[in-house]
Amino acid sequence: MDEIVLIGYFLSLLILFIFGLHGFVMLYYHKKYKTVQPKPIPDFECKDVVTIQLPLYNELYVVERLIDSVCAIDYPKDKLEIQVLDDSTDETVEVAAKIVEKKKKLGFDISYIHRENRKGYKAGALKEGLAIAKGKYIAIFDADFIPRKNFLKKTLSFFSNEDVGMVQTRWEHLNSNYSILTRVQALALDGHFVIEQTVRNKAGFFINFNGTGGVWRKDCIEDAGNWHSDTLTEDLDLSFRPQLNGWKFIFLKDFTSPAELPSEINALKAQQFRWTKGAIETAKKILPLVWKSKIPLRVKLQSTFHLSNNLVFPFIPLAAIFSVPLIFIKNSGSHEVYFALMSVFVLAFISTFLFYLYSQKDVRSDWRKKIVLFPIFMAGSMGLAVNNSRAVFEGLMNRKSEFVRTPKFKVVDEKDSWTGKKYLSSKIGLSVIIESIMAVYCLIGVVASIYFLELAALPFLLLFFTGFSFVAITSIKHALSQN
């Protein structure tokens, strides 16, 4: 039995170690290419038609804010087409249609396209809109975004290079200070955008369109085979196909598109589930194409890490499960060499910390206050691992599921609230029960660590316990608030 625990714990940490150390690779390239910046054409004036697509599905609370902000974008009206691609099944239909009619009377070329089915979900709506789009360039904004007025002026100049197929802007967070939940999400997303997207773009690796806040060359989308709906992350899928065909992407770290973060944990879990499962589906679809292509080996390796990093999630609860009996095994006084070797795995923790530290230092003047949240972020990532592990297994087993969009509630500051609003579930699912069991189980490990004075294991067991208990308790609390 001891051997099973020792081997299982070692293998779990080995996987986490390999992906964790990738942070050092990112930081190496971050330093190497720190002074490299994408260069737009000064005073560039685009004279082409631009189509802005707004995919919607039951967005009652934010649809007016979205359309108003898009119509405020600084671009000639005769060169701007706006498509409201609405798959809604509730009163959003009437609200959106009235707003569109109002904007039409003000001289905007705006159309309301309502589908009575959700064939292909978001990808299907974008594809149908693309077929009739007038624009040479296609900008896309999800319902929770408020694009800046100079969005098109800041992005379109990069298309003066005919090889550029897509320009992605960094997400900014409208409600990052709303709660501990949104603060931690902001930290996590900053790591992706400030380090991962920036470094990959500067170093010549593939980056991904993040589904919103970006502009495409229409020819690029069509050359890559258009939108596909066979994964839950249609944006990630479409990102790799054109780059494999030779198209270049640009990421703008220093220009942001503000958006609303999920303020309710079950909405966040639905979002994380979709992102995780979709990434696994995309990895299965795209990685064979990556390795068959003639791109450099370094790009193939980086793309593999990029597409497969969600595989770590099942190994997080496994590590937690094995860590508790490990306390008792270590206290028996055997396997000293094993435990001495295991100490090297702390390097992955250091790598992850530095990764997020530099992501905050690069864009936040108050980065010291932000990085203090790192232990909470780590605990939260551990707590969400049960939810995301299910997504990994479903993706690996080709189990198809509905595209569940993340509900938005126009929650920006402390005076706003999501409670009592539509779209939220009051269901307490199996994952919450498992999270609760894991919390109690890890508490046993915390008590055992204190009893046997195994202080080296205590911080990690505390993170496991805190993460699982926070996610479980908050999930139950937020679900019950809907009753």
PDB file of C-alpha atoms in Angstrom, residues 265-266 269 426 428 432-433 436 470-481 483:
ATOM      1  CA  ILE A 265     -18.918  31.253  -8.508  1.00  0.00           C
ATOM      2  CA  ASN A 266     -21.237  28.819 -10.293  1.00  0.00           C
ATOM      3  CA  LYS A 269     -17.303  27.200 -12.767  1.00  0.00           C
ATOM      4  CA  SER A 426     -29.751  27.008  -7.767  1.00  0.00           C
ATOM      5  CA  ILE A 428     -25.974  21.936  -6.039  1.00  0.00           C
ATOM      6  CA  VAL A 432     -19.812  20.383  -4.793  1.00  0.00           C
ATOM      7  CA  ILE A 433     -20.263  17.194  -2.772  1.00  0.00           C
ATOM      8  CA  SER A 436     -16.771  19.181   0.385  1.00  0.00           C
ATOM      9  CA  PHE A 470     -13.866  27.887  -0.229  1.00  0.00           C
ATOM     10  CA  VAL A 471     -15.139  26.613  -3.575  1.00  0.00           C
ATOM     11  CA  ALA A 472     -17.622  24.199  -1.956  1.00  0.00           C
ATOM     12  CA  ILE A 473     -18.985  26.660   0.609  1.00  0.00           C
ATOM     13  CA  THR A 474     -19.221  29.537  -1.865  1.00  0.00           C
ATOM     14  CA  SER A 475     -20.913  27.303  -4.450  1.00  0.00           C
ATOM     15  CA  ILE A 476     -23.540  26.267  -1.909  1.00  0.00           C
ATOM     16  CA  LYS A 477     -23.989  29.825  -0.623  1.00  0.00           C
ATOM     17  CA  HIS A 478     -24.418  31.307  -4.103  1.00  0.00           C
ATOM     18  CA  ALA A 479     -26.771  28.520  -5.209  1.00  0.00           C
ATOM     19  CA  LEU A 480     -28.989  28.886  -2.142  1.00  0.00           C
ATOM     20  CA  SER A 481     -29.169  32.656  -2.665  1.00  0.00           C
ATOM     21  CA  ASN A 483     -33.957  30.128  -3.897  1.00  0.00           C
TER      22      ASN A 483
END
